[in-house]
mmCIF file of C-alpha atoms in Angstrom:
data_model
loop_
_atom_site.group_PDB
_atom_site.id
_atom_site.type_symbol
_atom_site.label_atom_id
_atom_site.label_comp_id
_atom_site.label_asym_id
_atom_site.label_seq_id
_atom_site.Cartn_x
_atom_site.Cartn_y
_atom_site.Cartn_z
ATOM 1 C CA UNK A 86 1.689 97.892 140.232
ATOM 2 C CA UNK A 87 1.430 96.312 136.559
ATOM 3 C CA UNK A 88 0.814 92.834 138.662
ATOM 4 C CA UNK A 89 -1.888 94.411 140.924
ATOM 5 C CA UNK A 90 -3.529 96.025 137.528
ATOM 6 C CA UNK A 91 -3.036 92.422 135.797
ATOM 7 C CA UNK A 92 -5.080 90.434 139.247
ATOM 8 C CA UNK A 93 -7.779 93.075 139.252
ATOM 9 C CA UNK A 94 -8.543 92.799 135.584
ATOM 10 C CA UNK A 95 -8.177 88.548 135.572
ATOM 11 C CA UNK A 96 -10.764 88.575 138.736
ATOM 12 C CA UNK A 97 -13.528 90.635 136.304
ATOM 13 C CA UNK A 98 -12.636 88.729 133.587
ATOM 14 C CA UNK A 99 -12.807 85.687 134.678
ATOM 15 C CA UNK A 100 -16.266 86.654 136.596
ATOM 16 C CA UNK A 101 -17.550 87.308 133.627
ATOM 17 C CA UNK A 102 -16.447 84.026 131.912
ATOM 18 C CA UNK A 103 -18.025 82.130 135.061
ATOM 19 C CA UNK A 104 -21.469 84.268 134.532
ATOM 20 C CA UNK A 105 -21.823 83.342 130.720
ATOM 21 C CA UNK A 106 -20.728 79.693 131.461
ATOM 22 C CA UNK A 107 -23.288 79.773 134.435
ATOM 23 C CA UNK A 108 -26.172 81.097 131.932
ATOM 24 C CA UNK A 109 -25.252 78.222 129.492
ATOM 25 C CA UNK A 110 -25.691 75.553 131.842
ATOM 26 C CA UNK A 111 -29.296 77.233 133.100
ATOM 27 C CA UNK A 112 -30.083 77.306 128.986
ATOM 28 C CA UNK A 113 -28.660 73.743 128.138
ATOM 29 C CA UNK A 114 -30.723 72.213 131.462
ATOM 30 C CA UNK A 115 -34.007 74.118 130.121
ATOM 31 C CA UNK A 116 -33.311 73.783 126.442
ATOM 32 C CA UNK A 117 -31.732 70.394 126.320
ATOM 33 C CA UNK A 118 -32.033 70.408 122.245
ATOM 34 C CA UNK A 119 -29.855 73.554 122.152
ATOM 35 C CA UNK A 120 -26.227 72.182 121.960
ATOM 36 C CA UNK A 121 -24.123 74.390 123.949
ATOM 37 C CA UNK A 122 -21.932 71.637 125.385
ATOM 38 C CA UNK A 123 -19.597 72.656 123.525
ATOM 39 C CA UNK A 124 -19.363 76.461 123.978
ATOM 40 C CA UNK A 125 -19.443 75.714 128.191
ATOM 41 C CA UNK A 126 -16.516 73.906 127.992
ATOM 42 C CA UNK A 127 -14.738 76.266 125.920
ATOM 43 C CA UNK A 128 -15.723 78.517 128.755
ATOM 44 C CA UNK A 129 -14.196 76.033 131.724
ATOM 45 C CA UNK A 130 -10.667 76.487 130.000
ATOM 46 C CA UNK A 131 -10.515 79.891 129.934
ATOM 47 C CA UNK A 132 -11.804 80.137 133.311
ATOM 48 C CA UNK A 133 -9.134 77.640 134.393
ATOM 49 C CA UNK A 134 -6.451 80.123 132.215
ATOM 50 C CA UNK A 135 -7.735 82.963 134.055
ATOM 51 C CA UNK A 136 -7.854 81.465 137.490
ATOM 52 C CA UNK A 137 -3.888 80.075 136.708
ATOM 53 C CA UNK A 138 -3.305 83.625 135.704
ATOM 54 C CA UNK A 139 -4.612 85.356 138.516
ATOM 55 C CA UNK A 140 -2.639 82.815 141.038
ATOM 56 C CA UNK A 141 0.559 83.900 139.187
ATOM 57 C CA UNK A 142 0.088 87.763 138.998
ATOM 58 C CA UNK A 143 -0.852 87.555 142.619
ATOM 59 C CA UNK A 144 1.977 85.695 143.827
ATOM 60 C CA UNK A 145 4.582 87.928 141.704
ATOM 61 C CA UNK A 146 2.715 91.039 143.225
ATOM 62 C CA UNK A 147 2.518 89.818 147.056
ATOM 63 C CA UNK A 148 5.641 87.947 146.918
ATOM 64 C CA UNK A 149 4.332 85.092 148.770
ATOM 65 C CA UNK A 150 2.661 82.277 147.309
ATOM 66 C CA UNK A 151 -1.186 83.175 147.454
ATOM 67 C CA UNK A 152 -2.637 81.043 150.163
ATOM 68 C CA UNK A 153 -2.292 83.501 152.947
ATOM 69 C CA UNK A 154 -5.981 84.117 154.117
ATOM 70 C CA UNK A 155 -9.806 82.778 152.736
ATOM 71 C CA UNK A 156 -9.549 84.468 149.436
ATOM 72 C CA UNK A 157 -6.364 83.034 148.319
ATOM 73 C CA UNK A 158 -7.178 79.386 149.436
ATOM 74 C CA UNK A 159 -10.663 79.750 147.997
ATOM 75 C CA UNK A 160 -8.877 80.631 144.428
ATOM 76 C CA UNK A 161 -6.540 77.985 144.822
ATOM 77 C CA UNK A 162 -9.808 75.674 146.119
ATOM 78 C CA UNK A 163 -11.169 76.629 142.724
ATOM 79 C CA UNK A 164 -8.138 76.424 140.287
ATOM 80 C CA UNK A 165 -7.982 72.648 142.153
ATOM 81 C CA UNK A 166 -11.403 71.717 141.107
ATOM 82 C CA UNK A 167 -10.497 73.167 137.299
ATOM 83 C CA UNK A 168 -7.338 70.703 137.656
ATOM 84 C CA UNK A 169 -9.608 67.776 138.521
ATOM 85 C CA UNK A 170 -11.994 68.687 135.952
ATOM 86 C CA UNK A 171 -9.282 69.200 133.016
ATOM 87 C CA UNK A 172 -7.729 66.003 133.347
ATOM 88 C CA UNK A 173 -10.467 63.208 132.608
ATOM 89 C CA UNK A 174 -11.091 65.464 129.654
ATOM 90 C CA UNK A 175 -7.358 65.376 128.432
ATOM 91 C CA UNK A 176 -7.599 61.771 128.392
ATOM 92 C CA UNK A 177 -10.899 61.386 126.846
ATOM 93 C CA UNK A 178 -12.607 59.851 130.107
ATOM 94 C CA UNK A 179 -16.587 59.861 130.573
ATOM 95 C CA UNK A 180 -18.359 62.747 131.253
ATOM 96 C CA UNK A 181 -19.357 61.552 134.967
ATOM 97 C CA UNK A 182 -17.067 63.816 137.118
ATOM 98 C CA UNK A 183 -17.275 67.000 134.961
ATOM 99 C CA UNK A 184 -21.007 66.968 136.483
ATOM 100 C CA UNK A 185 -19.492 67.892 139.345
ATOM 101 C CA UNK A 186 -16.043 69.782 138.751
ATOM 102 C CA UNK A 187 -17.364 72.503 136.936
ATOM 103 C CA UNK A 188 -20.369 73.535 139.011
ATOM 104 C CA UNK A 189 -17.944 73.514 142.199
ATOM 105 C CA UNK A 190 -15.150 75.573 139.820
ATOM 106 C CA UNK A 191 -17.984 77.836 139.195
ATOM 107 C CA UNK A 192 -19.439 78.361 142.478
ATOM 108 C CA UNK A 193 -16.386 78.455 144.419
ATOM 109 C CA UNK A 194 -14.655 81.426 141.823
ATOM 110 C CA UNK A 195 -17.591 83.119 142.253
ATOM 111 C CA UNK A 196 -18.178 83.115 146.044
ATOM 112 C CA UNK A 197 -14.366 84.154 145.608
ATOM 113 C CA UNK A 198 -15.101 87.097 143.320
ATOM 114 C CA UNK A 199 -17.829 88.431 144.713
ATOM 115 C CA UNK A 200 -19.308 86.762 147.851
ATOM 116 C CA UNK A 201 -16.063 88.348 149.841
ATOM 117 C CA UNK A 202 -15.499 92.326 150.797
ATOM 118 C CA UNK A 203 -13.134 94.074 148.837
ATOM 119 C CA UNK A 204 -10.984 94.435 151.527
ATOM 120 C CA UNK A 205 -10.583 90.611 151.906
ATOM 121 C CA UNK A 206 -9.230 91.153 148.466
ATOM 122 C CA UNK A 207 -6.230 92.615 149.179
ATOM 123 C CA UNK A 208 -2.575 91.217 149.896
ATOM 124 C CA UNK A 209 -0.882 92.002 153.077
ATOM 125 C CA UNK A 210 2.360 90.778 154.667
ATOM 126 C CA UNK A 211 2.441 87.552 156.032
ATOM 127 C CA UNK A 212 3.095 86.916 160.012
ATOM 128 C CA UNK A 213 6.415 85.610 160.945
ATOM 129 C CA UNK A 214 4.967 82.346 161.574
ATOM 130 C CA UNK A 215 4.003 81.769 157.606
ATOM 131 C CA UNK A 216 6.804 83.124 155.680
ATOM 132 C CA UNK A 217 8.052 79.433 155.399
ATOM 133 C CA UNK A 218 8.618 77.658 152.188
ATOM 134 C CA UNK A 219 6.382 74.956 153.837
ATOM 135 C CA UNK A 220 3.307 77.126 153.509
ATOM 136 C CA UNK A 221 3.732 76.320 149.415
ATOM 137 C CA UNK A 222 3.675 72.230 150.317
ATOM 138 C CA UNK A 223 1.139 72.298 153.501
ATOM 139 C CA UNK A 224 -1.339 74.737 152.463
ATOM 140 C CA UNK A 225 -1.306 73.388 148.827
ATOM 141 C CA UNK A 226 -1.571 69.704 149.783
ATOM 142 C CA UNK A 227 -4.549 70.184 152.105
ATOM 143 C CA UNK A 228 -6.505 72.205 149.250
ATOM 144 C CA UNK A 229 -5.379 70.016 146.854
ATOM 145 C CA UNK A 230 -7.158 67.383 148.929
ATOM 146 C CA UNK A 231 -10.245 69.223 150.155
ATOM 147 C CA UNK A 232 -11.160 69.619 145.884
ATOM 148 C CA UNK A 233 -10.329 66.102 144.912
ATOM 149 C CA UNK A 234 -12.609 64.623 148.465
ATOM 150 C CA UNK A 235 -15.163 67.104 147.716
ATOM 151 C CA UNK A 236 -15.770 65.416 144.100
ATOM 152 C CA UNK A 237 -15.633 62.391 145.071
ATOM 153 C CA UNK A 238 -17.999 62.871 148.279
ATOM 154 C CA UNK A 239 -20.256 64.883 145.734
ATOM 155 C CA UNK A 240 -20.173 61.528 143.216
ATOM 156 C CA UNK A 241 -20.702 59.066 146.366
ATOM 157 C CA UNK A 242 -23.931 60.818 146.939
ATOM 158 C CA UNK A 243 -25.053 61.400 143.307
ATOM 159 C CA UNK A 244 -24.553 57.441 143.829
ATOM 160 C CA UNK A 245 -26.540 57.439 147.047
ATOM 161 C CA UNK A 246 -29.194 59.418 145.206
ATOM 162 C CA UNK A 247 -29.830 57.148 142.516
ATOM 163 C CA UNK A 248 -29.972 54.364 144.140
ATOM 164 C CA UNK A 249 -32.515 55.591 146.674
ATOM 165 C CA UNK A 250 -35.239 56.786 143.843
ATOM 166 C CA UNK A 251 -34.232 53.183 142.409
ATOM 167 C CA UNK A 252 -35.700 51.454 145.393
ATOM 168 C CA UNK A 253 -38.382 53.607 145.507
ATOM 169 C CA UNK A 254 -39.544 53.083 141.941
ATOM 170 C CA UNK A 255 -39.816 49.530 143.346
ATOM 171 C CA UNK A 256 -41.411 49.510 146.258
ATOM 172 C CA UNK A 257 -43.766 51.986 144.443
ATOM 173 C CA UNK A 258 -44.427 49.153 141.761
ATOM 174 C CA UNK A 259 -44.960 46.581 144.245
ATOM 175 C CA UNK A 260 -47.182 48.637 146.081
ATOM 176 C CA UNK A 261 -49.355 49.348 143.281
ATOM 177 C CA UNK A 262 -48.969 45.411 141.664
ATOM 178 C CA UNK A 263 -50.856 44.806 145.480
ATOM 179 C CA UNK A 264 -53.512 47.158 145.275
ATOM 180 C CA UNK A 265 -53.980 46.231 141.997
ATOM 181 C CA UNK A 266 -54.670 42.598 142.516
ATOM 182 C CA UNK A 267 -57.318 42.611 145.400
ATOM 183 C CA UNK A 268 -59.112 46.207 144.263
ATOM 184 C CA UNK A 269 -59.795 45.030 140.750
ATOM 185 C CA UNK A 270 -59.636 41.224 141.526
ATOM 186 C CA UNK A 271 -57.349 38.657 138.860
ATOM 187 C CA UNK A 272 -58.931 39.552 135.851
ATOM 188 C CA UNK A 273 -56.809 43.163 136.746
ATOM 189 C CA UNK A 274 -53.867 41.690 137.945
ATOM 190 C CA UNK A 275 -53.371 39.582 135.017
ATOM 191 C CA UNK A 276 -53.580 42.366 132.922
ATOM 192 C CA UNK A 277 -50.549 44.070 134.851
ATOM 193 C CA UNK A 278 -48.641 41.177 135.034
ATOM 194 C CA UNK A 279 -48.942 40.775 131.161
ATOM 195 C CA UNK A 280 -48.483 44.575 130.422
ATOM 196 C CA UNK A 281 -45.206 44.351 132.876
ATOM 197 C CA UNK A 282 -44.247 41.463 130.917
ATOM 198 C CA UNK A 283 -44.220 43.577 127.785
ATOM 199 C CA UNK A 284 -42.289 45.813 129.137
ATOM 200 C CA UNK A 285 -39.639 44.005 130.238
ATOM 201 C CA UNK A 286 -36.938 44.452 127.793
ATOM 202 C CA UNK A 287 -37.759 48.093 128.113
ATOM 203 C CA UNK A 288 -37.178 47.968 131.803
ATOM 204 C CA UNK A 289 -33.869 45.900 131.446
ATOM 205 C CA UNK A 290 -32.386 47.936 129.125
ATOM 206 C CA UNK A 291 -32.861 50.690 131.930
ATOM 207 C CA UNK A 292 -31.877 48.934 134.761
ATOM 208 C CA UNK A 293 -28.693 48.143 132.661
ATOM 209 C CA UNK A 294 -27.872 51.792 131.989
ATOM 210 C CA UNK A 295 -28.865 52.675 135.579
ATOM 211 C CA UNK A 296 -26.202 50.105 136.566
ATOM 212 C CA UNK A 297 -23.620 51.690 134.346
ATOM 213 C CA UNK A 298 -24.082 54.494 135.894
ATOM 214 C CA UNK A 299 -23.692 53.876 139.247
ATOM 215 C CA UNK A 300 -20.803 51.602 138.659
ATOM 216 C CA UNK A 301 -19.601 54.429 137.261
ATOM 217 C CA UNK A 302 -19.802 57.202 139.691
ATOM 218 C CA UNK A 303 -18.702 54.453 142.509
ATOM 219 C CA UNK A 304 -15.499 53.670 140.357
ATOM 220 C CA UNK A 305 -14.407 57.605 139.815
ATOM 221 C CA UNK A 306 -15.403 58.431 143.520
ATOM 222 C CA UNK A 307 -12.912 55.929 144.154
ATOM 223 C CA UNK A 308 -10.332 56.963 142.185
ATOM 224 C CA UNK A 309 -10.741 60.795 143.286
ATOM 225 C CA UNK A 310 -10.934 60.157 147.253
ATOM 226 C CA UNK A 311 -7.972 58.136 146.910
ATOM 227 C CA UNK A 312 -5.852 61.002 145.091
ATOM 228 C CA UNK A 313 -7.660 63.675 147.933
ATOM 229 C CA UNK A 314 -6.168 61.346 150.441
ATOM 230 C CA UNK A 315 -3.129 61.318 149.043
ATOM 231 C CA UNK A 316 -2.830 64.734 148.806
ATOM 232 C CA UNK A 317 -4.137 65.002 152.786
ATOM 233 C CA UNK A 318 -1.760 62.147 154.155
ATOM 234 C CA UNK A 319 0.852 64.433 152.632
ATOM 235 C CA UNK A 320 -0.474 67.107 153.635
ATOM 236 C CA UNK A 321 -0.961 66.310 157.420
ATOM 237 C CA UNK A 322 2.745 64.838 157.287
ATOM 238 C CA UNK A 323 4.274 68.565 156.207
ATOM 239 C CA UNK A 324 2.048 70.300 158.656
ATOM 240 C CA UNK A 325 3.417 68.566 161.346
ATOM 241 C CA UNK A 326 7.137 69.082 160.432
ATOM 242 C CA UNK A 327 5.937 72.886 159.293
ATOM 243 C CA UNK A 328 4.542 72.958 163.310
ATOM 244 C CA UNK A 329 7.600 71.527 164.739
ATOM 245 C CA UNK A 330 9.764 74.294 163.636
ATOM 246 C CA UNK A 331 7.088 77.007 164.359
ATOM 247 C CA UNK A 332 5.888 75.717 167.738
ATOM 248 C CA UNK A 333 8.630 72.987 168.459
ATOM 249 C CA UNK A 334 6.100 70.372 168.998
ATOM 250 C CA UNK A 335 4.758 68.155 166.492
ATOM 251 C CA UNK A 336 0.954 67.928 167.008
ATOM 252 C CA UNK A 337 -0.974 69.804 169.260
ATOM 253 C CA UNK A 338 -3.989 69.227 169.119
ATOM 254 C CA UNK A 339 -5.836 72.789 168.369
ATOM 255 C CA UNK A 340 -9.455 72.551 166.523
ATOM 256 C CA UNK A 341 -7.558 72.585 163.020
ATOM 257 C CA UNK A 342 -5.676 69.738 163.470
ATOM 258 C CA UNK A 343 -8.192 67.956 165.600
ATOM 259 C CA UNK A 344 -11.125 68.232 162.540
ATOM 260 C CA UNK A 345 -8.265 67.519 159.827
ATOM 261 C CA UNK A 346 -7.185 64.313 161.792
ATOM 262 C CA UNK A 347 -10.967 63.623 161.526
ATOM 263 C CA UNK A 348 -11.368 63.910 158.757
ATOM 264 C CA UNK A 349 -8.306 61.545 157.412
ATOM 265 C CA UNK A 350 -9.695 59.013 159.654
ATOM 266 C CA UNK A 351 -13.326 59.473 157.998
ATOM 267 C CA UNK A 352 -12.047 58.767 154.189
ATOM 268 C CA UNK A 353 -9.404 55.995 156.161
ATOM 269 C CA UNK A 354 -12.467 54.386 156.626
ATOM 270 C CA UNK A 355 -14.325 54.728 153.412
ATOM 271 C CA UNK A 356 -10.762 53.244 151.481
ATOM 272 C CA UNK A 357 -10.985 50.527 154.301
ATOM 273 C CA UNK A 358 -14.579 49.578 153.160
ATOM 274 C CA UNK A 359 -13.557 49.608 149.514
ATOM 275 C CA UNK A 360 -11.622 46.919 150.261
ATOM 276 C CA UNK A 361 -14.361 44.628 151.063
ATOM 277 C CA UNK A 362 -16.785 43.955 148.375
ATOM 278 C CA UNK A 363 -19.880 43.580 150.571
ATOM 279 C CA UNK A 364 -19.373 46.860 151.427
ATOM 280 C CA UNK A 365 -18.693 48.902 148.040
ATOM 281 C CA UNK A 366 -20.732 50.496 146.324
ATOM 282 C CA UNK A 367 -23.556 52.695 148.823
ATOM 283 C CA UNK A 368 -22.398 51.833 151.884
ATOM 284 C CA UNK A 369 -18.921 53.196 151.314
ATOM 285 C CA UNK A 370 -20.981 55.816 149.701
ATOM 286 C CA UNK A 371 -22.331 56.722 153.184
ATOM 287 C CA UNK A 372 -19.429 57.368 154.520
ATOM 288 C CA UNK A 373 -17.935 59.355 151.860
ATOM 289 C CA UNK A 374 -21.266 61.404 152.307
ATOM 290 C CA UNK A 375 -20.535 62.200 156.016
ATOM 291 C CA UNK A 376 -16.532 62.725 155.005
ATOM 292 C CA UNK A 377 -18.467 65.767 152.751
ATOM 293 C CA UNK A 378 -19.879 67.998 156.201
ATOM 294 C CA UNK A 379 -16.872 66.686 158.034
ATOM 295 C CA UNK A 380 -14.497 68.791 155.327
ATOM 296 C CA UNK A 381 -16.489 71.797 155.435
ATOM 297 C CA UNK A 382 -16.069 71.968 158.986
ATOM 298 C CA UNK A 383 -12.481 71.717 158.877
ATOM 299 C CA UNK A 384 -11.782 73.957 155.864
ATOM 300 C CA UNK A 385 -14.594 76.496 157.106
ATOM 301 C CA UNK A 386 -16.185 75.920 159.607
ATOM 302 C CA UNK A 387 -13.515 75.995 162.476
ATOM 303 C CA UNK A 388 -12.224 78.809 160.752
ATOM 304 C CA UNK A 389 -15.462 80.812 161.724
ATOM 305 C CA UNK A 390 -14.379 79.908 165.477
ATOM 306 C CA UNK A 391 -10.785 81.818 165.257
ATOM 307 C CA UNK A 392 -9.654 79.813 168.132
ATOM 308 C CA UNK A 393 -6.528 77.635 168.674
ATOM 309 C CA UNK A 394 -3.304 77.899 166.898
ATOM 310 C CA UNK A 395 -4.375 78.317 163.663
ATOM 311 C CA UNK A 396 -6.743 81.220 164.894
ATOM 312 C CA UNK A 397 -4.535 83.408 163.040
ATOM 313 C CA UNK A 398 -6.396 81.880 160.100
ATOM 314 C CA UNK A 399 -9.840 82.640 160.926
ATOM 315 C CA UNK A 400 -10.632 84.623 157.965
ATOM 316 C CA UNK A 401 -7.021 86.449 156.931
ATOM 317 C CA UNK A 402 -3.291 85.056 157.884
ATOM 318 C CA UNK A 403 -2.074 88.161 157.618
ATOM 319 C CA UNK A 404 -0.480 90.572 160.439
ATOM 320 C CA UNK A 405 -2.518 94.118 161.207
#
């Protein structure tokens, strides 16, 4: 009872913490003189203490470890995005993937929190099928994996982005360079030429950051799908020894494995393309885009269909 007590007041604390670090990050994009950098991240650790803590009182309480139905694994789907954002700031790494940890922390918690019924919120006992210790290494990996391919899909398109308003700006300054020249005649054009001419060191020196940038965000996408894979290679692996001893076959093709096979093969590709330097940089940002709707529809989306064997995890793995 002290444990259940302990989980209910974590989840409205650490609400709470997620609204004030929300409202911060609406002030500092507004107010961008105000410096409340500082104060948000201050915020991100104590809603990674509180999410830790909540996981722990939880899985004292239920006596199973708490990835048993969507509100458990969306916790854990948090707390795994508040791993991957702690640890480039440990090490004193760029600010480039805290951009996107920290808004996905803070969404997911509080879809978690308050998004879901109440009743969702409550632990029941597991089905014979999941009291296994394998549900601690399966569940855990794939999670693990859907956070860490999430950020790095989310910083292959950030990529994506940038470089498509990049090619606008200069088709849109060729475009107008044309016009220029045959509405106004050469005296005009000269005068564009020389005033682009003047502004050339300005423009290099943006190009140059703009190339930082996305050198960057392609280097830490990288390094983050290739952990997430990781994590789902080993995660796929224990799944189908978990399966074996529940079902006594391997692999059997049900929706869940089907879209999680998929979905290795997707970011199999995008590490293939890495390897090529022809194709770094947006094209294996393309497919690391599509790799982003392909995980939803495995962790969610066939979920919503409750079909196959995992239909037992449709919404709650729990017996009723």
């Amino acid at each position: 009872m002290i444990f259940a007590t302990l989980e209910h007041i974590l989840t409205h604390i650490c609400f709470s913490i997620i609204s004030i670090v929300i409202t911060i990050h609406l002030i500092t994009l507004l107010v961008r003189e105000i410096g409340l950098c500082n104060l948000s991240e201050k915020g991100m650790i104590a809603t990674f203490f509180c999410i830790t803590g909540l996981l722990v009182s939880r899985w004292i309480y239920s006596r199973h470890f708490p990835l048993s139905d969507l509100y458990e694994s969306l916790i854990f789907l948090s707390w795994s995005f508040s791993i991957i954002h702690m640890v480039p700031k440990i090490r004193n790494h760029p600010k480039s993937l805290s951009t996107i940890t920290a808004p996905s922390t803070i969404f997911t918690q509080g879809f978690a929190t308050s998004g879901l019924s109440t009743e969702m919120h409550q632990s029941t006992i597991l089905v014979p099928a999941l009291q296994s210790q394998w549900l601690m290494m399966h569940v855990s990996m794939m999670l693990l994996s859907y956070a860490a391919l999430l950020c790095g899909s989310l910083l292959s398109i950030a990529l994506l982005v940038i470089t498509f308003r990049k090619n606008i700006d200069i088709l849109g300054k060729s475009h107008h360079l044309f016009i220029g020249s045959f509405s106004f005649g050469e005296i005009q054009y000269l005068n564009e030429k020389r005033s682009l001419l003047q502004n050339t060191s300005f423009l290099s020196f943006r190009n140059y950051h703009r190339y930082q940038l996305t050198h960057r965000l392609d280097h830490w996408s990288y390094r983050v799908i290739s952990l997430g894979f990781t994590f789902s290679t080993i995660g796929i692996l224990s799944g189908a020894v978990w399966a074996n001893e529940a079902w006594g076959s391997y692999w059997n093709w049900d929706p869940k494995e089907t879209w999680a096979f998929i979905t290795w093969t997707i970011f199999a590709i995008y590490s293939h393309t890495r390897t090529n330097k022809s194709l770094q940089g947006a094209n294996s940002a393309i497919v690391a885009s599509m790799g982003f709707l392909i995980i939803w529809i495995c962790y969610f989306g066939v979920n919503l269909l409750g079909i196959g064997l995992h239909s037992y995890g449709s919404f709650t793995l729990t017996s009723n």
